PDB file of C-alpha atoms in Angstrom:
ATOM      1  CA  UNK A 507       0.000   0.000   0.000  1.00 39.00           C
ATOM      2  CA  UNK A 508       1.453   3.377  -0.999  1.00 45.00           C
ATOM      3  CA  UNK A 509       1.346   6.121   1.576  1.00 48.00           C
ATOM      4  CA  UNK A 510      -0.673   9.125   0.387  1.00 53.00           C
ATOM      5  CA  UNK A 511       1.063  12.563   0.516  1.00 52.00           C
ATOM      6  CA  UNK A 512      -1.797  14.053   2.516  1.00 54.00           C
ATOM      7  CA  UNK A 513      -1.327  11.460   5.269  1.00 70.00           C
ATOM      8  CA  UNK A 514       1.935  13.107   6.367  1.00 75.00           C
ATOM      9  CA  UNK A 515       0.845  16.721   5.999  1.00 82.00           C
ATOM     10  CA  UNK A 516      -0.535  17.171   9.511  1.00 86.00           C
ATOM     11  CA  UNK A 517       2.287  15.261  11.303  1.00 87.00           C
ATOM     12  CA  UNK A 518       4.948  17.283   9.460  1.00 85.00           C
ATOM     13  CA  UNK A 519       3.178  20.554  10.293  1.00 87.00           C
ATOM     14  CA  UNK A 520       2.946  19.455  13.928  1.00 89.00           C
ATOM     15  CA  UNK A 521       6.686  18.751  14.134  1.00 88.00           C
ATOM     16  CA  UNK A 522       7.619  22.118  12.578  1.00 87.00           C
ATOM     17  CA  UNK A 523       5.271  24.003  14.911  1.00 89.00           C
ATOM     18  CA  UNK A 524       6.725  22.103  17.864  1.00 91.00           C
ATOM     19  CA  UNK A 525      10.285  23.085  16.908  1.00 89.00           C
ATOM     20  CA  UNK A 526       9.425  26.775  16.534  1.00 88.00           C
ATOM     21  CA  UNK A 527       7.745  26.761  19.932  1.00 91.00           C
ATOM     22  CA  UNK A 528      10.428  24.826  21.775  1.00 87.00           C
ATOM     23  CA  UNK A 529      13.376  26.866  20.475  1.00 90.00           C
ATOM     24  CA  UNK A 530      11.696  30.210  21.135  1.00 90.00           C
ATOM     25  CA  UNK A 531      11.070  28.990  24.667  1.00 91.00           C
ATOM     26  CA  UNK A 532      14.684  27.825  25.018  1.00 91.00           C
ATOM     27  CA  UNK A 533      16.043  31.210  23.951  1.00 91.00           C
ATOM     28  CA  UNK A 534      13.784  32.960  26.460  1.00 91.00           C
ATOM     29  CA  UNK A 535      14.716  30.457  29.180  1.00 92.00           C
ATOM     30  CA  UNK A 536      18.438  31.134  28.697  1.00 92.00           C
ATOM     31  CA  UNK A 537      17.881  34.797  29.530  1.00 91.00           C
ATOM     32  CA  UNK A 538      16.597  33.639  32.944  1.00 90.00           C
ATOM     33  CA  UNK A 539      19.652  31.542  33.854  1.00 93.00           C
ATOM     34  CA  UNK A 540      21.221  34.367  35.934  1.00 92.00           C
ATOM     35  CA  UNK A 541      18.151  34.255  38.201  1.00 91.00           C
ATOM     36  CA  UNK A 542      17.526  30.552  38.839  1.00 92.00           C
ATOM     37  CA  UNK A 543      20.229  28.730  36.887  1.00 93.00           C
ATOM     38  CA  UNK A 544      19.701  26.067  34.225  1.00 94.00           C
ATOM     39  CA  UNK A 545      18.542  23.371  36.666  1.00 94.00           C
ATOM     40  CA  UNK A 546      16.066  25.730  38.323  1.00 94.00           C
ATOM     41  CA  UNK A 547      14.734  26.761  34.938  1.00 94.00           C
ATOM     42  CA  UNK A 548      14.373  23.105  33.971  1.00 94.00           C
ATOM     43  CA  UNK A 549      12.390  22.413  37.148  1.00 93.00           C
ATOM     44  CA  UNK A 550      10.030  25.308  36.445  1.00 93.00           C
ATOM     45  CA  UNK A 551       9.591  24.384  32.812  1.00 91.00           C
ATOM     46  CA  UNK A 552       8.933  20.682  33.351  1.00 92.00           C
ATOM     47  CA  UNK A 553       6.952  21.159  36.570  1.00 92.00           C
ATOM     48  CA  UNK A 554       4.512  23.663  35.107  1.00 92.00           C
ATOM     49  CA  UNK A 555       4.217  21.626  31.915  1.00 88.00           C
ATOM     50  CA  UNK A 556       3.288  18.547  33.942  1.00 91.00           C
ATOM     51  CA  UNK A 557       0.589  20.452  35.830  1.00 91.00           C
ATOM     52  CA  UNK A 558      -0.860  21.886  32.611  1.00 88.00           C
ATOM     53  CA  UNK A 559      -0.938  18.535  30.858  1.00 84.00           C
ATOM     54  CA  UNK A 560      -2.394  16.730  33.862  1.00 88.00           C
ATOM     55  CA  UNK A 561      -5.215  19.276  34.009  1.00 87.00           C
ATOM     56  CA  UNK A 562      -5.907  18.990  30.281  1.00 81.00           C
ATOM     57  CA  UNK A 563      -5.555  15.239  29.816  1.00 77.00           C
ATOM     58  CA  UNK A 564      -6.693  13.913  33.238  1.00 81.00           C
ATOM     59  CA  UNK A 565      -4.845  10.620  32.695  1.00 73.00           C
ATOM     60  CA  UNK A 566      -6.181   9.088  35.934  1.00 75.00           C
ATOM     61  CA  UNK A 567      -9.450   8.353  34.114  1.00 73.00           C
ATOM     62  CA  UNK A 568      -7.785   5.472  32.266  1.00 72.00           C
ATOM     63  CA  UNK A 569      -6.224   2.415  33.887  1.00 73.00           C
ATOM     64  CA  UNK A 570      -2.877   1.196  32.560  1.00 71.00           C
ATOM     65  CA  UNK A 571      -1.077  -2.105  32.907  1.00 76.00           C
ATOM     66  CA  UNK A 572       2.327  -2.408  34.552  1.00 78.00           C
ATOM     67  CA  UNK A 573       3.939  -2.817  31.129  1.00 78.00           C
ATOM     68  CA  UNK A 574       2.262   0.330  29.808  1.00 77.00           C
ATOM     69  CA  UNK A 575       3.319   2.282  32.890  1.00 82.00           C
ATOM     70  CA  UNK A 576       6.880   1.054  32.392  1.00 86.00           C
ATOM     71  CA  UNK A 577       6.928   2.339  28.823  1.00 85.00           C
ATOM     72  CA  UNK A 578       5.669   5.727  29.980  1.00 88.00           C
ATOM     73  CA  UNK A 579       8.228   5.828  32.815  1.00 90.00           C
ATOM     74  CA  UNK A 580      11.086   5.263  30.362  1.00 93.00           C
ATOM     75  CA  UNK A 581       9.702   7.983  28.100  1.00 92.00           C
ATOM     76  CA  UNK A 582       9.413  10.405  31.041  1.00 92.00           C
ATOM     77  CA  UNK A 583      12.935   9.668  32.300  1.00 95.00           C
ATOM     78  CA  UNK A 584      14.395  10.325  28.837  1.00 94.00           C
ATOM     79  CA  UNK A 585      12.340  13.506  28.601  1.00 92.00           C
ATOM     80  CA  UNK A 586      13.499  14.851  31.967  1.00 94.00           C
ATOM     81  CA  UNK A 587      17.185  14.086  31.446  1.00 95.00           C
ATOM     82  CA  UNK A 588      17.090  15.513  27.914  1.00 94.00           C
ATOM     83  CA  UNK A 589      15.763  18.829  29.209  1.00 93.00           C
ATOM     84  CA  UNK A 590      18.148  19.043  32.156  1.00 95.00           C
ATOM     85  CA  UNK A 591      21.298  18.151  30.236  1.00 96.00           C
ATOM     86  CA  UNK A 592      20.427  20.496  27.371  1.00 95.00           C
ATOM     87  CA  UNK A 593      19.838  23.485  29.660  1.00 95.00           C
ATOM     88  CA  UNK A 594      23.084  22.734  31.491  1.00 96.00           C
ATOM     89  CA  UNK A 595      24.925  22.810  28.150  1.00 94.00           C
ATOM     90  CA  UNK A 596      23.448  26.222  27.314  1.00 93.00           C
ATOM     91  CA  UNK A 597      25.450  27.838  30.125  1.00 92.00           C
ATOM     92  CA  UNK A 598      28.558  27.819  27.920  1.00 89.00           C
ATOM     93  CA  UNK A 599      27.435  26.837  24.391  1.00 88.00           C
ATOM     94  CA  UNK A 600      25.372  29.016  21.982  1.00 88.00           C
ATOM     95  CA  UNK A 601      21.827  27.786  21.442  1.00 89.00           C
ATOM     96  CA  UNK A 602      22.098  26.939  17.741  1.00 85.00           C
ATOM     97  CA  UNK A 603      25.373  25.059  18.213  1.00 83.00           C
ATOM     98  CA  UNK A 604      24.083  23.187  21.269  1.00 87.00           C
ATOM     99  CA  UNK A 605      21.073  22.028  19.270  1.00 86.00           C
ATOM    100  CA  UNK A 606      23.351  20.978  16.397  1.00 81.00           C
ATOM    101  CA  UNK A 607      25.379  18.796  18.764  1.00 82.00           C
ATOM    102  CA  UNK A 608      22.243  17.468  20.435  1.00 86.00           C
ATOM    103  CA  UNK A 609      20.863  16.505  17.037  1.00 80.00           C
ATOM    104  CA  UNK A 610      23.267  13.561  16.913  1.00 78.00           C
ATOM    105  CA  UNK A 611      20.523  11.719  18.823  1.00 82.00           C
ATOM    106  CA  UNK A 612      17.694  11.884  16.251  1.00 76.00           C
ATOM    107  CA  UNK A 613      20.259  11.552  13.457  1.00 72.00           C
ATOM    108  CA  UNK A 614      21.363   8.236  14.968  1.00 77.00           C
ATOM    109  CA  UNK A 615      17.724   7.124  15.035  1.00 77.00           C
ATOM    110  CA  UNK A 616      17.340   8.061  11.382  1.00 69.00           C
ATOM    111  CA  UNK A 617      20.531   6.202  10.419  1.00 70.00           C
ATOM    112  CA  UNK A 618      19.441   3.131  12.344  1.00 74.00           C
ATOM    113  CA  UNK A 619      16.056   2.939  10.635  1.00 64.00           C
ATOM    114  CA  UNK A 620      17.075   3.844   7.064  1.00 65.00           C
ATOM    115  CA  UNK A 621      17.874   1.268   4.410  1.00 65.00           C
ATOM    116  CA  UNK A 622      17.122   3.045   1.109  1.00 72.00           C
ATOM    117  CA  UNK A 623      20.052   4.744  -0.692  1.00 74.00           C
ATOM    118  CA  UNK A 624      18.020   7.930  -1.143  1.00 72.00           C
ATOM    119  CA  UNK A 625      17.458   8.182   2.609  1.00 73.00           C
ATOM    120  CA  UNK A 626      21.170   7.759   3.285  1.00 77.00           C
ATOM    121  CA  UNK A 627      21.933  10.528   0.773  1.00 81.00           C
ATOM    122  CA  UNK A 628      19.609  12.943   2.569  1.00 78.00           C
ATOM    123  CA  UNK A 629      21.141  11.995   5.911  1.00 78.00           C
ATOM    124  CA  UNK A 630      24.592  12.635   4.447  1.00 82.00           C
ATOM    125  CA  UNK A 631      23.481  16.137   3.460  1.00 83.00           C
ATOM    126  CA  UNK A 632      22.174  16.671   7.002  1.00 78.00           C
ATOM    127  CA  UNK A 633      25.550  15.570   8.422  1.00 80.00           C
ATOM    128  CA  UNK A 634      27.316  18.013   6.101  1.00 83.00           C
ATOM    129  CA  UNK A 635      25.102  20.790   7.393  1.00 78.00           C
ATOM    130  CA  UNK A 636      25.690  19.844  11.008  1.00 74.00           C
ATOM    131  CA  UNK A 637      29.462  19.904  10.496  1.00 77.00           C
ATOM    132  CA  UNK A 638      29.125  23.417   9.069  1.00 74.00           C
ATOM    133  CA  UNK A 639      27.103  24.517  12.079  1.00 65.00           C
ATOM    134  CA  UNK A 640      29.908  23.538  14.439  1.00 66.00           C
ATOM    135  CA  UNK A 641      32.590  26.256  14.747  1.00 57.00           C
ATOM    136  CA  UNK A 642      35.416  23.938  13.732  1.00 60.00           C
ATOM    137  CA  UNK A 643      36.646  26.540  11.251  1.00 53.00           C
ATOM    138  CA  UNK A 644      36.697  29.358  13.800  1.00 55.00           C
ATOM    139  CA  UNK A 645      39.266  30.334  16.391  1.00 47.00           C
ATOM    140  CA  UNK A 646      36.817  30.230  19.306  1.00 52.00           C
ATOM    141  CA  UNK A 647      36.635  26.759  20.804  1.00 60.00           C
ATOM    142  CA  UNK A 648      33.513  25.174  22.221  1.00 73.00           C
ATOM    143  CA  UNK A 649      33.539  24.518  25.942  1.00 81.00           C
ATOM    144  CA  UNK A 650      34.271  20.756  26.233  1.00 82.00           C
ATOM    145  CA  UNK A 651      31.945  20.222  29.198  1.00 89.00           C
ATOM    146  CA  UNK A 652      29.109  22.115  27.509  1.00 89.00           C
ATOM    147  CA  UNK A 653      29.601  20.111  24.320  1.00 85.00           C
ATOM    148  CA  UNK A 654      29.616  16.844  26.293  1.00 88.00           C
ATOM    149  CA  UNK A 655      26.381  17.819  28.034  1.00 94.00           C
ATOM    150  CA  UNK A 656      24.761  18.640  24.678  1.00 91.00           C
ATOM    151  CA  UNK A 657      25.940  15.289  23.304  1.00 89.00           C
ATOM    152  CA  UNK A 658      24.472  13.481  26.325  1.00 95.00           C
ATOM    153  CA  UNK A 659      21.216  15.365  25.763  1.00 94.00           C
ATOM    154  CA  UNK A 660      21.300  14.063  22.195  1.00 91.00           C
ATOM    155  CA  UNK A 661      21.495  10.505  23.493  1.00 93.00           C
ATOM    156  CA  UNK A 662      18.435  11.181  25.635  1.00 94.00           C
ATOM    157  CA  UNK A 663      16.715  12.721  22.600  1.00 89.00           C
ATOM    158  CA  UNK A 664      17.223   9.456  20.701  1.00 89.00           C
ATOM    159  CA  UNK A 665      15.720   7.524  23.604  1.00 91.00           C
ATOM    160  CA  UNK A 666      12.851  10.032  23.735  1.00 89.00           C
ATOM    161  CA  UNK A 667      11.978   9.230  20.106  1.00 85.00           C
ATOM    162  CA  UNK A 668      12.170   5.462  20.622  1.00 86.00           C
ATOM    163  CA  UNK A 669      10.382   5.401  23.977  1.00 88.00           C
ATOM    164  CA  UNK A 670       7.917   8.057  22.825  1.00 84.00           C
ATOM    165  CA  UNK A 671       6.456   5.800  20.170  1.00 79.00           C
ATOM    166  CA  UNK A 672       6.002   2.975  22.676  1.00 81.00           C
ATOM    167  CA  UNK A 673       4.538   5.356  25.259  1.00 81.00           C
ATOM    168  CA  UNK A 674       2.139   6.823  22.717  1.00 76.00           C
ATOM    169  CA  UNK A 675       0.837   3.382  21.855  1.00 75.00           C
ATOM    170  CA  UNK A 676       0.529   2.479  25.542  1.00 72.00           C
ATOM    171  CA  UNK A 677      -1.020   5.636  26.946  1.00 68.00           C
ATOM    172  CA  UNK A 678      -2.495   7.418  23.954  1.00 70.00           C
ATOM    173  CA  UNK A 679      -3.183  11.121  24.598  1.00 68.00           C
ATOM    174  CA  UNK A 680      -2.404  10.597  28.302  1.00 76.00           C
ATOM    175  CA  UNK A 681       1.190   9.528  27.601  1.00 81.00           C
ATOM    176  CA  UNK A 682       2.576  13.060  27.387  1.00 82.00           C
ATOM    177  CA  UNK A 683       0.968  14.128  30.677  1.00 84.00           C
ATOM    178  CA  UNK A 684       2.168  11.039  32.525  1.00 88.00           C
ATOM    179  CA  UNK A 685       5.626  11.193  30.967  1.00 88.00           C
ATOM    180  CA  UNK A 686       5.991  14.867  31.844  1.00 89.00           C
ATOM    181  CA  UNK A 687       5.016  14.066  35.434  1.00 91.00           C
ATOM    182  CA  UNK A 688       7.784  11.474  35.614  1.00 93.00           C
ATOM    183  CA  UNK A 689      10.205  14.031  34.176  1.00 94.00           C
ATOM    184  CA  UNK A 690       9.142  16.614  36.779  1.00 94.00           C
ATOM    185  CA  UNK A 691       9.721  14.179  39.642  1.00 94.00           C
ATOM    186  CA  UNK A 692      13.169  13.477  38.230  1.00 94.00           C
ATOM    187  CA  UNK A 693      14.434  17.046  37.710  1.00 94.00           C
ATOM    188  CA  UNK A 694      12.607  18.957  40.470  1.00 92.00           C
ATOM    189  CA  UNK A 695      15.037  17.963  43.272  1.00 93.00           C
ATOM    190  CA  UNK A 696      18.006  19.176  41.205  1.00 93.00           C
ATOM    191  CA  UNK A 697      16.320  22.484  40.419  1.00 92.00           C
ATOM    192  CA  UNK A 698      15.282  23.066  44.035  1.00 92.00           C
ATOM    193  CA  UNK A 699      18.802  22.287  45.199  1.00 92.00           C
ATOM    194  CA  UNK A 700      20.266  24.855  42.780  1.00 88.00           C
ATOM    195  CA  UNK A 701      17.751  27.721  42.999  1.00 88.00           C
ATOM    196  CA  UNK A 702      15.975  27.227  46.326  1.00 86.00           C
ATOM    197  CA  UNK A 703      13.528  29.971  47.299  1.00 86.00           C
ATOM    198  CA  UNK A 704      14.308  31.974  44.135  1.00 88.00           C
ATOM    199  CA  UNK A 705      11.947  29.625  42.318  1.00 90.00           C
ATOM    200  CA  UNK A 706       8.999  31.059  44.290  1.00 89.00           C
ATOM    201  CA  UNK A 707       9.386  34.715  43.243  1.00 91.00           C
ATOM    202  CA  UNK A 708       6.131  35.647  41.406  1.00 93.00           C
ATOM    203  CA  UNK A 709       7.879  37.099  38.357  1.00 92.00           C
ATOM    204  CA  UNK A 710      10.065  34.003  38.085  1.00 92.00           C
ATOM    205  CA  UNK A 711       7.042  31.729  38.397  1.00 93.00           C
ATOM    206  CA  UNK A 712       5.285  33.639  35.595  1.00 94.00           C
ATOM    207  CA  UNK A 713       8.343  33.354  33.364  1.00 92.00           C
ATOM    208  CA  UNK A 714       8.609  29.654  34.145  1.00 91.00           C
ATOM    209  CA  UNK A 715       4.970  29.164  33.199  1.00 93.00           C
ATOM    210  CA  UNK A 716       5.553  30.882  29.842  1.00 92.00           C
ATOM    211  CA  UNK A 717       8.599  28.710  29.153  1.00 92.00           C
ATOM    212  CA  UNK A 718       6.628  25.604  30.121  1.00 89.00           C
ATOM    213  CA  UNK A 719       3.903  26.368  27.596  1.00 89.00           C
ATOM    214  CA  UNK A 720       6.324  27.254  24.799  1.00 90.00           C
ATOM    215  CA  UNK A 721       8.973  24.605  25.408  1.00 86.00           C
ATOM    216  CA  UNK A 722       7.126  21.623  26.845  1.00 78.00           C
ATOM    217  CA  UNK A 723       3.336  21.482  27.058  1.00 75.00           C
ATOM    218  CA  UNK A 724       2.616  22.584  23.485  1.00 85.00           C
ATOM    219  CA  UNK A 725       5.564  21.102  21.527  1.00 85.00           C
ATOM    220  CA  UNK A 726       5.636  17.694  23.218  1.00 75.00           C
ATOM    221  CA  UNK A 727       1.930  17.260  22.620  1.00 79.00           C
ATOM    222  CA  UNK A 728       2.489  18.089  18.950  1.00 86.00           C
ATOM    223  CA  UNK A 729       5.441  15.716  18.747  1.00 81.00           C
ATOM    224  CA  UNK A 730       3.489  12.874  20.352  1.00 77.00           C
ATOM    225  CA  UNK A 731       0.794  13.419  17.713  1.00 84.00           C
ATOM    226  CA  UNK A 732       3.448  13.186  14.982  1.00 85.00           C
ATOM    227  CA  UNK A 733       5.417  10.270  16.461  1.00 78.00           C
ATOM    228  CA  UNK A 734       2.482   7.892  16.133  1.00 78.00           C
ATOM    229  CA  UNK A 735       1.575   8.990  12.589  1.00 80.00           C
ATOM    230  CA  UNK A 736       4.824   9.057  10.622  1.00 79.00           C
ATOM    231  CA  UNK A 737       7.848   6.763  10.052  1.00 75.00           C
ATOM    232  CA  UNK A 738      10.580   7.031  12.682  1.00 67.00           C
ATOM    233  CA  UNK A 739      13.379   7.813  10.154  1.00 65.00           C
ATOM    234  CA  UNK A 740      11.313  10.626   8.647  1.00 72.00           C
ATOM    235  CA  UNK A 741      10.669  12.090  12.084  1.00 75.00           C
ATOM    236  CA  UNK A 742      14.359  11.899  12.981  1.00 65.00           C
ATOM    237  CA  UNK A 743      15.612  13.717   9.896  1.00 68.00           C
ATOM    238  CA  UNK A 744      12.760  16.224   9.892  1.00 74.00           C
ATOM    239  CA  UNK A 745      14.035  17.264  13.314  1.00 72.00           C
ATOM    240  CA  UNK A 746      17.222  18.416  11.560  1.00 70.00           C
ATOM    241  CA  UNK A 747      15.421  21.727  11.090  1.00 77.00           C
ATOM    242  CA  UNK A 748      15.969  22.251  14.812  1.00 80.00           C
ATOM    243  CA  UNK A 749      19.455  23.887  14.589  1.00 81.00           C
ATOM    244  CA  UNK A 750      18.187  26.355  11.990  1.00 81.00           C
ATOM    245  CA  UNK A 751      15.157  27.278  14.057  1.00 86.00           C
ATOM    246  CA  UNK A 752      17.270  27.520  17.210  1.00 87.00           C
ATOM    247  CA  UNK A 753      19.748  29.857  15.507  1.00 85.00           C
ATOM    248  CA  UNK A 754      16.935  32.100  14.282  1.00 85.00           C
ATOM    249  CA  UNK A 755      15.324  32.198  17.718  1.00 84.00           C
ATOM    250  CA  UNK A 756      18.626  33.056  19.409  1.00 88.00           C
ATOM    251  CA  UNK A 757      19.312  36.078  17.209  1.00 87.00           C
ATOM    252  CA  UNK A 758      16.748  38.537  18.646  1.00 85.00           C
ATOM    253  CA  UNK A 759      16.686  37.204  22.213  1.00 82.00           C
ATOM    254  CA  UNK A 760      20.331  36.285  22.824  1.00 87.00           C
ATOM    255  CA  UNK A 761      22.285  38.161  20.146  1.00 85.00           C
ATOM    256  CA  UNK A 762      23.851  34.905  18.907  1.00 82.00           C
ATOM    257  CA  UNK A 763      24.297  35.447  15.142  1.00 79.00           C
ATOM    258  CA  UNK A 764      25.500  32.531  12.955  1.00 74.00           C
ATOM    259  CA  UNK A 765      28.435  33.054  10.622  1.00 75.00           C
ATOM    260  CA  UNK A 766      28.000  32.901   6.815  1.00 81.00           C
ATOM    261  CA  UNK A 767      29.359  29.344   6.806  1.00 77.00           C
ATOM    262  CA  UNK A 768      26.834  28.346   9.436  1.00 73.00           C
ATOM    263  CA  UNK A 769      23.996  29.901   7.430  1.00 79.00           C
ATOM    264  CA  UNK A 770      25.090  27.798   4.432  1.00 82.00           C
ATOM    265  CA  UNK A 771      25.049  24.750   6.674  1.00 77.00           C
ATOM    266  CA  UNK A 772      21.530  25.634   7.793  1.00 76.00           C
ATOM    267  CA  UNK A 773      20.411  25.504   4.145  1.00 79.00           C
ATOM    268  CA  UNK A 774      21.944  22.033   3.794  1.00 82.00           C
ATOM    269  CA  UNK A 775      20.149  20.800   6.888  1.00 76.00           C
ATOM    270  CA  UNK A 776      16.847  22.288   5.719  1.00 75.00           C
ATOM    271  CA  UNK A 777      17.212  20.710   2.265  1.00 77.00           C
ATOM    272  CA  UNK A 778      17.903  17.337   3.863  1.00 76.00           C
ATOM    273  CA  UNK A 779      14.774  17.658   5.987  1.00 71.00           C
ATOM    274  CA  UNK A 780      12.597  18.466   2.974  1.00 70.00           C
ATOM    275  CA  UNK A 781      14.135  15.665   0.912  1.00 74.00           C
ATOM    276  CA  UNK A 782      13.621  13.073   3.626  1.00 68.00           C
ATOM    277  CA  UNK A 783      10.026  14.159   4.131  1.00 62.00           C
ATOM    278  CA  UNK A 784       9.259  13.871   0.399  1.00 66.00           C
ATOM    279  CA  UNK A 785      10.952  10.463   0.338  1.00 67.00           C
ATOM    280  CA  UNK A 786       8.856   9.295   3.293  1.00 60.00           C
ATOM    281  CA  UNK A 787       5.667  10.239   1.454  1.00 57.00           C
ATOM    282  CA  UNK A 788       6.564   7.851  -1.354  1.00 59.00           C
ATOM    283  CA  UNK A 789       7.555   4.980   0.942  1.00 55.00           C
ATOM    284  CA  UNK A 790       5.389   1.882   0.897  1.00 43.00           C
TER     285      UNK A 790
END
C-alpha cells in the first residue's frame, strides 16, 4: 500500500510548529539563567508543563497495565534528562550550536532505521550541514563540558523518540501528561537544590509558566501526535530543522548570530529535511 502525501501533511506541520515553539522557549529560558540557573529553569519548565498537561488530559481516568506504565516511565525519564542536560549545556554553548550537537541523537535514530540509498543521501546532506554549524573553522573553541552535556542530551533525545512511540501506543493522549510528570519528579530535586527559594518569586514563576507552555506542554503534545503517525526515520531527519530554528530564535533574544558558513550549513540541513520528508511520502 502506498502512503498518500496528505497522510503526512498534519504530522509534518505538527513537528515544525513544535520546533518553533520549543526553540523560542529555550532562547527565552536562557535569559533567565542568571536568576535561577539552568537546573532551576528546567524544574520550572517541566513542573509547570506537567501540571498543565495533567489538568488537560486527566490521565487518571484510564487504567494502565504495569507494562504500559513502564513504557511511559522510560519515556518520562528520557524527557526529563534531555531537558536538564540540554539546559546545562546552554550555560557555555550558543543555542544553535548546542542544538546541532544534540541533534546527533535523532540523526542516529534516522541512520538506524534507514535502508534506502536515497534516505542515506539525505542523511549525508544533514551531516554536512551539522558539520558546518559547528565552529570547527573558527578560532573560538567550544567549551568541552558544555559540548559533552549537549551530546548526552542528544542521546536522551534518541531515547525520547524510541520510547515516545512505545509510550504513545501504551497511553495514547495521556502519555505526554504522565511522561511529563515522571520528568518533573526526576528534575525537580536538582532544580530546588540549585535555585531554592528563588523559584517562588512571582515574576520568576510567571516566566517559568511561559517557558513551560512554549517549550514543553505545546511542543511535546504536537510531537506525540506526529510520532504515532509518521515513520521514525522521517521524524528523525525532519528534526534536523531544529538547529536552523534555534539559531533564528537566538538572534533577537540572545544576540547569537550565525556566521556565513553556518547559514550555508543551515540551508543544507533544511534541504535534507525536505528531501527526507518527500521520500517518506513515497515509501510503501
